[in-house]
Coordinates of C-alpha atoms in Angstrom, one line a residue:
Chain A
M1 CA -6.0 -23.4 5.9
T2 CA -9.7 -23.4 5.0
E3 CA -11.2 -25.7 2.4
H4 CA -10.4 -25.0 -1.2
V5 CA -12.9 -22.9 -3.1
T6 CA -12.5 -24.7 -6.5
V7 CA -16.2 -25.0 -7.0
W8 CA -16.6 -21.2 -6.8
L9 CA -13.6 -20.2 -8.9
G10 CA -15.4 -20.4 -12.2
A11 CA -18.1 -17.9 -10.9
Y12 CA -15.3 -15.7 -9.4
H13 CA -13.4 -15.7 -12.7
D14 CA -16.7 -14.6 -14.5
G15 CA -17.4 -11.9 -12.0
E16 CA -20.6 -13.5 -10.8
L17 CA -19.9 -13.7 -7.0
R18 CA -21.4 -11.1 -4.6
G19 CA -21.3 -10.4 -1.0
L20 CA -20.2 -12.9 1.6
R21 CA -19.2 -15.6 -0.9
L22 CA -17.1 -13.1 -2.8
R23 CA -15.3 -12.1 0.3
Q24 CA -14.8 -15.7 1.3
V25 CA -13.2 -16.6 -2.0
E26 CA -11.0 -13.5 -2.0
A27 CA -9.8 -14.2 1.5
H28 CA -9.1 -17.8 0.6
L29 CA -7.2 -16.8 -2.6
A30 CA -5.0 -14.4 -0.6
H31 CA -3.3 -17.3 1.1
C32 CA -3.9 -20.4 -1.1
A33 CA -1.4 -20.9 -3.9
T34 CA -3.3 -23.9 -5.2
C35 CA -6.5 -22.0 -5.8
R36 CA -4.6 -19.1 -7.3
T37 CA -3.0 -21.5 -9.8
E38 CA -6.5 -22.9 -10.6
L39 CA -7.7 -19.4 -11.3
E40 CA -4.8 -18.7 -13.6
R41 CA -5.6 -21.9 -15.5
L42 CA -9.2 -20.8 -15.9
G43 CA -7.9 -17.5 -17.4
A44 CA -5.6 -19.4 -19.7
L45 CA -8.5 -21.5 -20.9
T46 CA -10.6 -18.5 -21.7
A47 CA -7.7 -17.0 -23.6
L48 CA -7.2 -20.3 -25.5
L49 CA -10.9 -20.5 -26.4
Q50 CA -10.7 -17.1 -28.1
E51 CA -8.0 -18.5 -30.4
S52 CA -10.6 -20.6 -32.2
P53 CA -11.4 -18.5 -35.2
A54 CA -14.8 -17.1 -35.8
A55 CA -16.9 -18.3 -38.8
A56 CA -15.4 -17.1 -42.1
G57 CA -16.8 -16.6 -45.5
L58 CA -20.3 -15.6 -44.2
T59 CA -23.0 -14.1 -46.4
P60 CA -22.9 -10.3 -46.3
P61 CA -25.4 -8.9 -43.7
E62 CA -27.8 -7.2 -46.3
R63 CA -27.9 -10.4 -48.4
F64 CA -28.5 -12.5 -45.2
V65 CA -31.4 -10.2 -44.2
A66 CA -32.9 -10.4 -47.7
Q67 CA -32.7 -14.2 -47.6
V68 CA -34.5 -14.4 -44.3
K69 CA -37.2 -11.9 -45.4
L70 CA -37.8 -14.0 -48.5
R71 CA -38.2 -17.1 -46.4
L72 CA -40.6 -15.5 -43.8
P73 CA -43.9 -17.3 -44.0
R74 CA -47.2 -15.4 -43.8
R75 CA -48.1 -15.3 -40.1
P76 CA -51.4 -17.2 -39.6
E77 CA -54.4 -15.0 -38.7
R78 CA -55.9 -15.7 -35.3
P79 CA -59.5 -17.0 -35.5
A80 CA -62.2 -14.4 -35.1
T81 CA -63.5 -16.0 -31.9
Q82 CA -60.0 -15.9 -30.3
R83 CA -59.7 -12.2 -31.3
A84 CA -63.2 -11.5 -29.9
L85 CA -62.3 -13.3 -26.6
E86 CA -59.1 -11.3 -26.4
T87 CA -60.9 -8.0 -26.9
G88 CA -63.5 -9.0 -24.3
W89 CA -60.8 -9.9 -21.8
R90 CA -59.1 -6.5 -22.3
L91 CA -62.4 -4.7 -21.9
A92 CA -63.3 -6.6 -18.7
P93 CA -62.3 -3.8 -16.3
L94 CA -64.5 -1.4 -18.2
G95 CA -67.4 -3.8 -17.8
L96 CA -66.7 -4.1 -14.1
L97 CA -66.6 -0.3 -13.8
G98 CA -70.0 -0.1 -15.6
A99 CA -71.4 -2.7 -13.2
W100 CA -70.2 -0.7 -10.3
A101 CA -71.8 2.5 -11.6
F102 CA -75.0 0.7 -12.4
I103 CA -75.3 -0.7 -8.9
Q104 CA -74.6 2.7 -7.3
A105 CA -77.2 4.3 -9.6
M106 CA -79.8 1.6 -9.0
F107 CA -79.5 2.0 -5.2
I108 CA -79.8 5.8 -5.4
V109 CA -82.7 5.8 -7.8
A110 CA -84.6 3.0 -6.1
G111 CA -84.2 4.9 -2.8
V112 CA -85.4 8.2 -4.2
V113 CA -88.3 6.6 -6.0
L114 CA -89.5 4.6 -3.1
V115 CA -89.2 7.5 -0.7
A116 CA -91.2 9.7 -3.1
L117 CA -93.8 7.0 -3.4
R118 CA -94.2 6.7 0.4
M119 CA -94.7 10.4 0.6
G120 CA -97.3 10.3 -2.1
L121 CA -95.2 12.4 -4.5
G122 CA -94.5 9.7 -7.1
G123 CA -97.6 10.1 -9.2
E124 CA -97.0 13.8 -9.9
V125 CA -93.3 13.5 -10.5
I126 CA -93.5 10.6 -12.9
A127 CA -96.5 12.1 -14.7
G128 CA -94.3 15.2 -15.2
L129 CA -91.4 13.2 -16.5
F130 CA -93.4 10.9 -18.9
P131 CA -96.5 11.9 -20.9
A132 CA -99.4 9.5 -20.1
S133 CA -99.1 7.9 -23.6
Q134 CA -95.5 6.8 -22.9
Q135 CA -96.1 5.3 -19.5
G136 CA -95.7 1.5 -19.7
A137 CA -97.2 -1.2 -17.7
W138 CA -94.0 -1.4 -15.5
L139 CA -94.7 2.2 -14.2
T140 CA -98.2 1.2 -13.3
D141 CA -96.9 -1.7 -11.4
A142 CA -94.3 0.4 -9.6
F143 CA -97.0 2.7 -8.4
T144 CA -99.3 0.0 -7.1
L145 CA -96.8 -1.7 -4.8
S146 CA -99.3 -2.3 -2.1
D147 CA -101.6 -4.0 -4.6
A148 CA -101.1 -7.3 -6.4
G149 CA -98.9 -5.7 -9.1
L150 CA -95.8 -7.4 -7.8
N151 CA -95.3 -10.9 -6.5
D152 CA -94.1 -11.7 -3.1
I153 CA -90.4 -11.8 -4.0
G154 CA -90.5 -8.5 -5.9
R155 CA -92.2 -6.9 -3.1
S156 CA -89.8 -8.2 -0.5
A157 CA -86.8 -7.0 -2.6
L158 CA -88.2 -3.5 -2.9
W159 CA -89.1 -3.6 0.8
L160 CA -85.4 -4.4 1.5
L161 CA -84.1 -1.7 -0.9
S162 CA -86.3 0.9 0.7
G163 CA -84.8 0.1 4.1
G164 CA -87.9 -1.6 5.3
G165 CA -85.7 -4.6 6.3
G166 CA -83.4 -2.2 8.2
L167 CA -80.5 -0.2 7.0
G168 CA -78.2 -3.0 7.8
W169 CA -79.6 -5.3 5.1
T170 CA -79.5 -2.7 2.4
L171 CA -75.9 -1.8 3.2
T172 CA -74.9 -5.5 3.4
L173 CA -76.3 -6.2 0.0
H174 CA -74.6 -3.1 -1.4
L175 CA -71.3 -4.0 0.2
V176 CA -71.5 -7.7 -1.0
L177 CA -72.0 -6.5 -4.6
L178 CA -69.1 -4.1 -4.4
V179 CA -66.8 -6.7 -2.8
V180 CA -67.7 -9.2 -5.7
I181 CA -66.8 -6.5 -8.2
G182 CA -63.6 -5.8 -6.4
L183 CA -62.6 -9.5 -6.3
L184 CA -63.4 -9.8 -10.0
Y185 CA -61.2 -6.8 -10.8
W186 CA -58.2 -8.2 -8.7
S187 CA -58.6 -11.6 -10.4
W188 CA -58.4 -9.9 -13.7
L189 CA -55.4 -8.0 -12.6
A190 CA -53.6 -11.1 -11.4
S191 CA -54.4 -13.0 -14.6
W192 CA -53.0 -10.0 -16.5
V193 CA -49.7 -10.2 -14.6
V194 CA -49.5 -14.0 -15.2
R195 CA -50.2 -13.6 -18.9
T196 CA -47.6 -10.9 -19.2
R197 CA -44.8 -12.9 -17.5
I198 CA -45.2 -16.5 -18.5
P199 CA -44.8 -16.6 -22.3
G200 CA -41.1 -15.7 -22.4
Q201 CA -40.3 -18.7 -20.3
Q202 CA -41.6 -21.4 -22.7
R203 CA -39.2 -23.4 -24.8
I204 CA -39.7 -22.5 -28.4
R205 CA -39.8 -25.3 -30.9
Chain B
M1 CA -16.4 -11.5 -26.0
D2 CA -19.2 -9.5 -27.5
S3 CA -17.9 -6.2 -28.8
R4 CA -21.0 -5.1 -30.6
P5 CA -22.5 -1.9 -29.4
A6 CA -25.8 -2.2 -27.3
L7 CA -28.9 -1.0 -29.1
P8 CA -30.9 1.8 -27.6
A9 CA -33.7 -0.1 -25.7
E10 CA -36.5 2.1 -26.9
T11 CA -35.6 1.8 -30.6
E12 CA -35.5 -2.0 -30.3
L13 CA -38.8 -2.1 -28.4
R14 CA -40.4 0.0 -31.2
L15 CA -39.1 -2.4 -33.9
I16 CA -40.4 -5.4 -31.9
T17 CA -43.8 -3.8 -31.6
L18 CA -44.0 -3.1 -35.3
A19 CA -42.7 -6.6 -36.2
Q20 CA -45.3 -8.1 -33.9
Q21 CA -48.0 -6.2 -35.9
G22 CA -46.6 -7.9 -39.1
D23 CA -44.1 -5.3 -40.2
R24 CA -41.5 -7.2 -42.2
R25 CA -39.2 -4.3 -42.6
A26 CA -39.0 -3.8 -38.9
F27 CA -38.2 -7.5 -38.5
G28 CA -35.6 -7.2 -41.2
E29 CA -33.9 -4.5 -39.1
L30 CA -34.0 -6.8 -36.0
V31 CA -32.4 -9.6 -38.1
R32 CA -29.7 -7.2 -39.3
R33 CA -28.9 -6.2 -35.8
H34 CA -28.8 -9.6 -34.2
R35 CA -27.4 -11.6 -37.2
E36 CA -23.9 -11.6 -36.1
G37 CA -24.7 -12.8 -32.5
V38 CA -27.1 -15.5 -33.7
V39 CA -24.8 -16.8 -36.4
N40 CA -21.9 -16.8 -33.9
V41 CA -23.9 -18.8 -31.3
V42 CA -25.0 -21.3 -33.9
Y43 CA -21.5 -21.6 -35.4
R44 CA -19.9 -22.2 -32.0
M45 CA -22.5 -24.8 -31.3
C46 CA -21.9 -26.7 -34.6
E47 CA -18.6 -25.4 -35.9
D48 CA -19.7 -25.4 -39.5
A49 CA -20.2 -22.1 -41.2
N50 CA -22.7 -23.3 -43.9
L51 CA -24.8 -25.1 -41.3
A52 CA -24.6 -22.1 -39.0
E53 CA -26.0 -19.7 -41.6
D54 CA -28.8 -22.0 -42.5
A55 CA -29.7 -22.7 -38.9
A56 CA -29.4 -18.9 -38.1
Q57 CA -31.9 -18.2 -40.8
E58 CA -34.2 -21.0 -39.5
A59 CA -33.9 -19.4 -36.0
F60 CA -35.0 -16.0 -37.3
I61 CA -37.9 -17.6 -39.2
R62 CA -39.0 -19.3 -35.9
A63 CA -38.6 -16.0 -34.1
W64 CA -40.9 -14.4 -36.7
Q65 CA -43.5 -17.1 -36.2
H66 CA -43.4 -16.9 -32.4
L67 CA -43.0 -13.1 -32.2
P68 CA -46.7 -12.4 -31.2
S69 CA -46.1 -14.4 -28.0
Y70 CA -42.8 -12.6 -27.1
R71 CA -43.1 -10.3 -24.1
P72 CA -40.3 -7.8 -23.5
R73 CA -39.7 -8.9 -19.9
S74 CA -36.4 -10.4 -21.0
P75 CA -34.2 -8.9 -23.7
F76 CA -35.0 -9.8 -27.3
R77 CA -31.4 -11.0 -27.7
N78 CA -31.8 -13.6 -25.0
W79 CA -35.1 -14.7 -26.5
V80 CA -33.6 -15.1 -30.0
Y81 CA -30.5 -16.8 -28.6
R82 CA -32.7 -19.4 -27.0
I83 CA -34.4 -20.1 -30.3
A84 CA -31.0 -20.2 -32.0
T85 CA -29.6 -22.7 -29.4
N86 CA -32.7 -24.9 -30.0
V87 CA -32.3 -24.8 -33.7
A88 CA -28.5 -25.5 -33.4
L89 CA -29.2 -28.6 -31.2
D90 CA -31.8 -29.8 -33.8
A91 CA -29.4 -29.2 -36.7
L92 CA -26.7 -31.1 -34.8
R93 CA -29.1 -34.0 -34.1
R94 CA -29.9 -34.2 -37.8
E95 CA -26.3 -33.8 -38.9
R96 CA -25.1 -36.5 -36.5
E97 CA -27.2 -39.0 -38.4
T98 CA -25.3 -38.4 -41.6
V99 CA -22.0 -36.7 -40.7
N100 CA -19.2 -37.6 -38.2
V101 CA -18.2 -34.4 -36.4
D102 CA -14.6 -35.5 -36.5
M103 CA -14.8 -35.4 -40.2
L104 CA -15.9 -31.8 -40.4
P105 CA -13.7 -29.6 -42.6
P106 CA -11.2 -27.3 -40.9
V107 CA -12.2 -23.7 -40.8
A108 CA -10.6 -21.2 -43.1
S109 CA -8.2 -19.0 -41.3
Q110 CA -8.8 -15.3 -41.3
D111 CA -5.2 -14.5 -40.5
G112 CA -3.7 -14.9 -43.9
P113 CA -0.4 -16.5 -44.9
E114 CA 1.5 -15.0 -42.0
A115 CA -0.5 -17.0 -39.4
T116 CA 1.6 -19.6 -37.9
V117 CA 0.9 -23.3 -38.3
E118 CA 1.0 -23.7 -34.6
G119 CA -1.8 -21.2 -34.1
K120 CA -3.9 -22.9 -36.8
E121 CA -3.4 -26.2 -35.2
R122 CA -4.3 -24.9 -31.8
G123 CA -7.5 -23.3 -33.1
E124 CA -8.5 -26.6 -34.7
Q125 CA -7.8 -28.5 -31.5
V126 CA -10.0 -26.0 -29.6
R127 CA -12.7 -26.4 -32.2
Q128 CA -12.7 -30.2 -31.9
A129 CA -12.6 -30.0 -28.0
V130 CA -15.6 -27.7 -27.9
L131 CA -17.4 -30.0 -30.3
A132 CA -16.7 -33.0 -28.1
L133 CA -18.7 -31.4 -25.2
P134 CA -22.2 -32.6 -24.6
P135 CA -24.6 -30.1 -26.3
A136 CA -26.1 -28.9 -23.1
S137 CA -22.8 -27.9 -21.6
R138 CA -21.5 -26.6 -25.0
A139 CA -24.5 -24.2 -25.1
V140 CA -23.7 -22.7 -21.7
L141 CA -20.0 -22.4 -22.6
V142 CA -20.7 -20.7 -25.9
L143 CA -23.1 -18.2 -24.4
R144 CA -20.5 -17.4 -21.6
E145 CA -17.2 -17.5 -23.4
Y146 CA -18.1 -16.3 -26.9
E147 CA -21.2 -14.1 -26.2
G148 CA -20.3 -12.9 -22.8
L149 CA -23.7 -13.4 -21.2
S150 CA -24.0 -13.3 -17.5
Y151 CA -25.2 -16.4 -15.6
R152 CA -28.6 -14.9 -15.1
E153 CA -28.9 -14.2 -18.9
I154 CA -27.8 -17.7 -19.7
A155 CA -30.3 -19.1 -17.3
D156 CA -33.0 -17.0 -18.9
T157 CA -31.9 -17.8 -22.5
L158 CA -31.8 -21.6 -21.9
G159 CA -34.7 -21.8 -19.4
I160 CA -32.6 -23.4 -16.7
P161 CA -31.7 -22.5 -13.1
I162 CA -28.5 -20.5 -12.3
G163 CA -27.2 -23.4 -10.3
T164 CA -27.4 -25.6 -13.5
V165 CA -25.7 -22.9 -15.5
M166 CA -22.8 -23.0 -13.0
S167 CA -22.5 -26.8 -12.9
R168 CA -22.6 -27.1 -16.7
L169 CA -20.0 -24.5 -17.1
N170 CA -17.7 -26.1 -14.5
Y171 CA -18.2 -29.4 -16.2
A172 CA -17.4 -27.9 -19.6
R173 CA -14.3 -26.1 -18.4
N174 CA -12.9 -29.1 -16.5
R175 CA -13.5 -31.3 -19.6
L176 CA -11.9 -28.7 -21.9
R177 CA -8.9 -28.5 -19.6
E178 CA -8.4 -32.3 -19.9
L179 CA -8.8 -32.3 -23.7
L180 CA -6.6 -29.2 -24.2
A181 CA -4.0 -30.0 -21.5
P182 CA -1.1 -30.0 -24.1
C183 CA -2.2 -26.6 -25.6
L184 CA -2.6 -25.1 -22.1
E185 CA 0.9 -26.2 -21.0
A186 CA 2.4 -24.7 -24.1
L187 CA 0.8 -21.2 -23.4

């Protein structure tokens, strides 16, 4: 005869066993009178427990509800800073989407403008878009790239953007920015999952 | 066992959402629907009807205060039972300082004059035996035997592993079988 399954009988009695363990207990019970008796005693105990009467003379349901509602305190308002942070957190994906769109647009526009400048078309195009009175100093600087209008760093950046440093550098910079945005998005998603799951687990006091 | 009909999940979810936004009428409806279960859990934990009603009201007030942090990952019933169990344990702790559990008044019988003396005595013995259990084991026993929760639901409600549910339940049943041996033999 195999070892008694006393430790699993409670779970078997409650219908909580599955799979292999269930089959093991059933097989054991089929030929073990001792464990069958134990199981019957568990059933008898459950029946006996039900003999203890339920609470009597309770307040009628509607009155109970009214009493609870009367005792409900005003829920404290969350501070404005916390609400603002919460809203900001919820809007984070939109911000990331905006950043992604901005980077894409920046690369396209910068490429178009610099190609136009190299071909000597920039002056006419910009002059057509903006009347002379609205042209700011930044436009003047943009059209005098080869002059002293930009410092060395700015000139290097535009040189890279225009492909002067090779297509590889431009693509690398582009990809790095997109990867950073992607990582930020996945981090937000992970924190959203964590925030959704954890609160139900805490002990409430 | 719990014979109350299950609520349609969507309706309950809607009520919870409204209550989370501060709707007291929606919360009142949740109280009305879960009152019986919560009172029963607390009553089985402390075996005193007056104490159970007060503690049940306290449990619902705590639920109202913590409702914004509730996430419907687990059923509302389990969540509110967890609060009720905590409140019952707190109430028992307070009561123990002033009242001896052995001196608690016997419960009024619902069976009327035709109920046998033997049945009343047995019910009283069961009540005292359940009260003699350690609170942690009693909570598991009450949720299983009187509320019919599954082991997973009990684990979720009390925030303990399923293995602990099993061991506490085994302990509680073995202890009750010792305490109620004469009653069980008479059955």
